[in-house]
Amino acid sequence: QVQLVESGGGSVETGGSLTLACEASGYDAVRNCIAWFRQVAGNERERDATIHVHEGNTYIADSVKGRFAISQDSAKNTVYMRMNNLKPEDCGMYYCASTFSASGSYCAHNTGLDDFGYWGQGTQVTVS
């Protein structure tokens, strides 16, 4: 069993910053590939960032590249997503998700929504 707990969402003005945190616990093997997804009501979840926590490979979606960054604190079993220069289009519910990936490169560049079997409850981000 894997548990993912997100925190750090909130309401900010355009141009503001937030740092989301995803604390993971449980079976190590299925939480070595962690991703952040954003969902707007009525739409499919979209992947913003991914990290392979052992190999360090990362991915940032083109839509947020230069503004978002993903990192980890392995001692705290926590993955972060720093979001700078937030825009109204960044609004949504942000979820972290985990899966197992033997390859850091595959984790970063080839995983999609259906690859992730464990999800947190989400944290809301509002930009006005």
XYZ file of C-alpha atoms in Angstrom:
128
model
C 0.000 0.000 0.000
C 1.234 3.472 -0.903
C -0.050 6.704 0.539
C 0.541 10.073 -1.082
C -0.358 13.258 0.749
C -0.243 16.579 -1.063
C 0.014 19.980 0.567
C 0.930 23.524 -0.326
C -1.942 24.595 -2.512
C -3.735 27.871 -2.003
C -4.827 31.123 -3.565
C -2.295 33.530 -5.011
C -2.278 36.499 -7.318
C -0.981 36.319 -10.861
C 2.796 36.261 -10.767
C 2.908 34.669 -7.352
C 4.560 31.414 -6.309
C 3.622 28.243 -4.529
C 5.477 25.092 -3.575
C 3.473 21.893 -3.570
C 4.674 18.945 -1.510
C 3.900 15.248 -1.941
C 4.836 13.061 0.997
C 4.965 9.378 0.116
C 4.823 6.388 2.397
C 4.361 2.674 1.990
C 5.844 0.134 -0.376
C 9.032 1.618 -1.810
C 8.967 -0.272 -5.081
C 5.904 1.496 -6.453
C 6.869 4.993 -5.528
C 10.143 5.513 -7.318
C 8.498 7.460 -10.158
C 6.477 10.422 -8.915
C 4.516 12.858 -11.041
C 2.423 15.958 -10.603
C -0.787 16.250 -12.581
C -3.164 19.166 -12.901
C -6.857 18.766 -13.460
C -9.417 21.366 -14.372
C -13.044 20.364 -13.872
C -14.340 18.469 -16.874
C -10.909 17.829 -18.341
C -8.447 14.988 -18.137
C -5.526 15.230 -15.768
C -2.432 16.629 -17.450
C 1.105 15.813 -16.391
C 3.148 18.842 -15.401
C 6.270 17.245 -13.956
C 7.855 13.899 -13.146
C 10.873 12.708 -11.210
C 12.539 9.343 -10.769
C 13.547 9.509 -7.138
C 16.490 7.108 -7.461
C 18.005 8.050 -10.806
C 17.105 11.729 -10.679
C 15.640 12.015 -14.186
C 13.090 14.780 -14.403
C 10.479 16.035 -16.851
C 8.739 19.384 -17.027
C 5.883 19.935 -19.470
C 6.474 22.528 -22.166
C 3.476 24.496 -20.945
C 5.145 25.189 -17.595
C 8.823 24.930 -18.494
C 10.810 27.804 -17.083
C 8.236 28.415 -14.353
C 7.817 25.051 -12.611
C 10.506 22.828 -11.140
C 10.387 19.424 -9.500
C 12.707 18.267 -6.738
C 12.864 15.826 -3.881
C 14.013 15.441 -0.316
C 14.692 11.729 0.027
C 15.179 11.983 3.780
C 11.597 13.217 4.057
C 10.221 10.950 1.308
C 8.825 14.119 -0.213
C 8.671 15.419 -3.775
C 8.145 19.115 -4.358
C 6.925 21.164 -7.270
C 7.915 24.789 -7.146
C 5.583 26.966 -9.222
C 6.723 30.483 -10.060
C 5.117 33.273 -12.041
C 1.723 31.650 -11.680
C -0.968 32.459 -14.224
C -4.752 32.069 -14.122
C -4.447 29.118 -16.514
C -2.468 27.267 -13.818
C -5.614 27.014 -11.711
C -6.788 23.524 -10.902
C -6.550 20.591 -8.588
C -3.018 19.262 -8.388
C -2.439 15.598 -7.735
C 0.732 13.669 -7.140
C 0.888 10.114 -8.366
C 3.338 7.274 -8.151
C 4.339 4.149 -9.990
C 7.294 1.841 -10.393
C 9.717 2.460 -13.222
C 12.934 0.504 -13.750
C 14.185 3.279 -15.994
C 14.629 6.859 -14.917
C 14.390 7.980 -18.515
C 11.144 6.092 -19.101
C 9.727 7.499 -15.890
C 10.539 11.026 -16.909
C 9.640 10.974 -20.591
C 7.248 8.162 -21.357
C 4.846 7.774 -18.471
C 1.282 8.896 -18.908
C -1.895 9.088 -16.907
C -2.602 5.366 -17.128
C 0.836 4.376 -15.824
C 0.208 5.743 -12.360
C -1.686 3.519 -9.961
C -1.390 5.486 -6.758
C -2.818 8.960 -6.291
C -3.071 11.530 -3.559
C -6.225 13.395 -2.671
C -5.179 16.577 -4.443
C -4.487 20.157 -3.443
C -6.261 23.132 -4.987
C -4.419 26.000 -6.635
C -6.239 29.208 -7.471
C -4.600 32.100 -9.312
C -6.461 35.361 -9.710
